[in-house]
Short mmCIF file of C-alpha atoms in Angstrom, two decimals:
data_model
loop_
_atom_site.label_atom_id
_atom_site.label_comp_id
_atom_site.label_asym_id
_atom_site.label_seq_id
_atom_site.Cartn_x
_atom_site.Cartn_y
_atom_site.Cartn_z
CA UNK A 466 199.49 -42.85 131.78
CA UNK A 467 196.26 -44.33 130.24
CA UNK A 468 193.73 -42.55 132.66
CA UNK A 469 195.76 -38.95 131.99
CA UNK A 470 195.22 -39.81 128.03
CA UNK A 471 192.10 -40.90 128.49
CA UNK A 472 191.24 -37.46 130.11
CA UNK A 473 192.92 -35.71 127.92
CA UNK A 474 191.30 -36.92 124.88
CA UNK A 475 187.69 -36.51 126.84
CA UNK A 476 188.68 -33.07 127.33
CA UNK A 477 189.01 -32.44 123.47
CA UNK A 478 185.94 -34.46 122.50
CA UNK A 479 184.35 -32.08 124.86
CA UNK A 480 185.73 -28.53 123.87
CA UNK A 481 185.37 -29.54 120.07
CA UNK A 482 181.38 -30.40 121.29
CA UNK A 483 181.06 -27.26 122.71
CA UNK A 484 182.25 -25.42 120.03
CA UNK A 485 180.36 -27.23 117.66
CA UNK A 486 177.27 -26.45 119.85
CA UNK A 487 178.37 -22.66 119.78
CA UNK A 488 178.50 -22.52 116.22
CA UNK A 489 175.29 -24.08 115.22
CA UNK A 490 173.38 -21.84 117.84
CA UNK A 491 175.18 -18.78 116.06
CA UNK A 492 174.05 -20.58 112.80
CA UNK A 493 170.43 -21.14 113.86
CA UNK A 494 169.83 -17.62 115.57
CA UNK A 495 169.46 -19.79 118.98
CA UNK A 496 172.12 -16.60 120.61
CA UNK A 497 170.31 -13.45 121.37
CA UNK A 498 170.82 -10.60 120.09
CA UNK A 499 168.98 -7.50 117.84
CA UNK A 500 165.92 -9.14 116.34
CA UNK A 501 164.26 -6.06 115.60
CA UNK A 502 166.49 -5.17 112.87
CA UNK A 503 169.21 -6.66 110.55
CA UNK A 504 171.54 -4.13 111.15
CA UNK A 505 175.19 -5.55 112.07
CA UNK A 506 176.87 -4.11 115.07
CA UNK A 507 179.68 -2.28 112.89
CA UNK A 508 175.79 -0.36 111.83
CA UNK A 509 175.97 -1.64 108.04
CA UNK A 510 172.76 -3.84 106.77
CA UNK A 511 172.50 -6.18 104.13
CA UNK A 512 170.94 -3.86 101.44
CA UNK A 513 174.71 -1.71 101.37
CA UNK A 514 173.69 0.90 102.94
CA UNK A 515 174.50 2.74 106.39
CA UNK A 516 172.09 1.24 108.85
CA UNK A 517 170.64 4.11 110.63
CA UNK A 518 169.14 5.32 107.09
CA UNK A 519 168.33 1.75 105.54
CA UNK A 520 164.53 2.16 104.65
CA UNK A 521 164.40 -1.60 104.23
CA UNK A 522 165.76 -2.27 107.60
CA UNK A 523 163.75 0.86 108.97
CA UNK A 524 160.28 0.86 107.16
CA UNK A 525 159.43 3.56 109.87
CA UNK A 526 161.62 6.31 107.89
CA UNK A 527 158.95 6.09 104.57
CA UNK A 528 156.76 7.35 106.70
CA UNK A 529 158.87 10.00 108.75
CA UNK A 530 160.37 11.29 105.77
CA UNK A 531 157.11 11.69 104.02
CA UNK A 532 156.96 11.89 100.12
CA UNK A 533 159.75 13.75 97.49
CA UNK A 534 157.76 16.13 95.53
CA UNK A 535 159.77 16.19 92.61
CA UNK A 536 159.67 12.35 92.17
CA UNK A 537 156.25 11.38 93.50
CA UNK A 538 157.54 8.37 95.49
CA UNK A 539 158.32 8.61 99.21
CA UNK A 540 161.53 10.16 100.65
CA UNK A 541 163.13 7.06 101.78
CA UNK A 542 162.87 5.19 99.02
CA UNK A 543 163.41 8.14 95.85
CA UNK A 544 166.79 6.73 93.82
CA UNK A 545 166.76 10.01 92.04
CA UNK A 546 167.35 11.81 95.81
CA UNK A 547 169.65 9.44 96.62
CA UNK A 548 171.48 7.30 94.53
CA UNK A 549 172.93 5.38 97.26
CA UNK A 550 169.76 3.08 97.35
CA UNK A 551 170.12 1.72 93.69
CA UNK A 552 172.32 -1.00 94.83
CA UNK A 553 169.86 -1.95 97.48
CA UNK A 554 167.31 -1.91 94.93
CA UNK A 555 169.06 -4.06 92.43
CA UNK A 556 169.97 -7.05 94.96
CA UNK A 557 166.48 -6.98 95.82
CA UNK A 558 166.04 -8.07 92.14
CA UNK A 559 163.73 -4.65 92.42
CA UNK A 560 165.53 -2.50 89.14
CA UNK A 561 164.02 -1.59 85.96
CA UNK A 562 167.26 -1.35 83.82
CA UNK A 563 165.78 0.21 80.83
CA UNK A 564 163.87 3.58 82.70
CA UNK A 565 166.83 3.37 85.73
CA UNK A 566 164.12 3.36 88.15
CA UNK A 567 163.01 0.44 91.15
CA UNK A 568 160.52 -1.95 89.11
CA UNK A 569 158.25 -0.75 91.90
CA UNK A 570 158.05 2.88 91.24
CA UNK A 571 158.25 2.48 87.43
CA UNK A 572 155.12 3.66 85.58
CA UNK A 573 156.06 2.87 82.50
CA UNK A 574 156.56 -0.84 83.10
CA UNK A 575 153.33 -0.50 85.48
CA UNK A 576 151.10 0.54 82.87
CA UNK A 577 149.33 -2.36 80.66
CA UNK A 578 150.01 -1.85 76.74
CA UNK A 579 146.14 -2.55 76.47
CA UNK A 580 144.93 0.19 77.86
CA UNK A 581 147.96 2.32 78.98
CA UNK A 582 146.53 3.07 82.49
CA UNK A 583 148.62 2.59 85.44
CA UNK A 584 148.03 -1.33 86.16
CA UNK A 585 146.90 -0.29 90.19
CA UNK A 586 147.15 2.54 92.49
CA UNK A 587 150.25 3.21 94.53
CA UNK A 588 149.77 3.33 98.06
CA UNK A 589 151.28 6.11 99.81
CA UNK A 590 152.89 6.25 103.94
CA UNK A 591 150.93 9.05 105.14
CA UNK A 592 147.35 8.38 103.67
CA UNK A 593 146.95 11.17 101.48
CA UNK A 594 150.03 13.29 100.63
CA UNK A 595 150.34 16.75 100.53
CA UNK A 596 150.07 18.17 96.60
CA UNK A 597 148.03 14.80 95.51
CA UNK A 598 145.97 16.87 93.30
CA UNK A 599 148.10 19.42 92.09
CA UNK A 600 150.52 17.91 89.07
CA UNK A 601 153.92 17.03 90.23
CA UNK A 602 155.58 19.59 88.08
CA UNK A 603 153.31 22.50 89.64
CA UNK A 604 154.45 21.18 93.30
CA UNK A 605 157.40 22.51 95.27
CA UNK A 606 160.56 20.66 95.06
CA UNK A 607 161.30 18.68 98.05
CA UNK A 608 163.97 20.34 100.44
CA UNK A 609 165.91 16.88 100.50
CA UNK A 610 166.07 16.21 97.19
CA UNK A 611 169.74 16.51 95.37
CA UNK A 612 168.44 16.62 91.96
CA UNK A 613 165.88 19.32 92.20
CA UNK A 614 167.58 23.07 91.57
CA UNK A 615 164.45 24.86 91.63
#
């Protein structure tokens, strides 16, 4: 009777080890897995938004989507386009409440009251983008966009 007990009470010392184990492997990103993005397997990311068109998760769609003429900022990332980004851009602490814009896109909180100049160039994906010198009003609209109706 004392050996079975004694076995039985190894064998719980060892499957509550082992699960222990388990879980701090999970914890410490020890199990493989998708590294190359942080897109769950149910295909939602942490920014809120579906997975296969997450910009954050996918920087490769700023570029393949190239820039929104009507908004001057690129495809992927235009909240005016696509409102489904704003909550993205707010938990990234990223959101310019007063102009409803991404801090980052933003001139008016980019430009220095000094001078009033934008305070630095923005880069953009493609090197230079189609319509750079024309103004952005003279420029068609951009076939994606859901707030241009011209």
């Amino acid at each position: 009777m004392k050996t079975a007990l004694t076995i039985l009470l190894f064998g719980i010392v060892a499957l509550a080890g082992g699960f222990a184990l388990i879980v701090a492997a999970d914890r410490f990103g020890w199990l493989p897995g998708d590294a190359s993005s942080p897109v769950a397997a149910n295909g939602s990311c942490p920014h809120e938004i579906p997975g296969e068109t997450c910009p954050f998760c996918h920087p490769e769609l700023i570029e393949s989507m190239g820039w929104c003429g009507g908004h001057d900022v690129a495809e992927a990332l235009c909240t005016r386009c696509n409102v489904g980004l704003i909550p993205a851009f707010e938990a990234r602490g990223d959101w310019c409440v007063t102009h409803g814009l991404p801090e980052s896109q933003c001139l008016i909180c980019l430009r220095p009251a000094s001078t009033g100049e934008p305070a630095a160039e923005r880069p953009d994906a493609a090197g230079a983008r189609a319509g750079a010198g024309v103004m952005r009003v003279n420029r068609p609209p951009s076939p994606t966009c859901t707030t241009s109706y011209t």
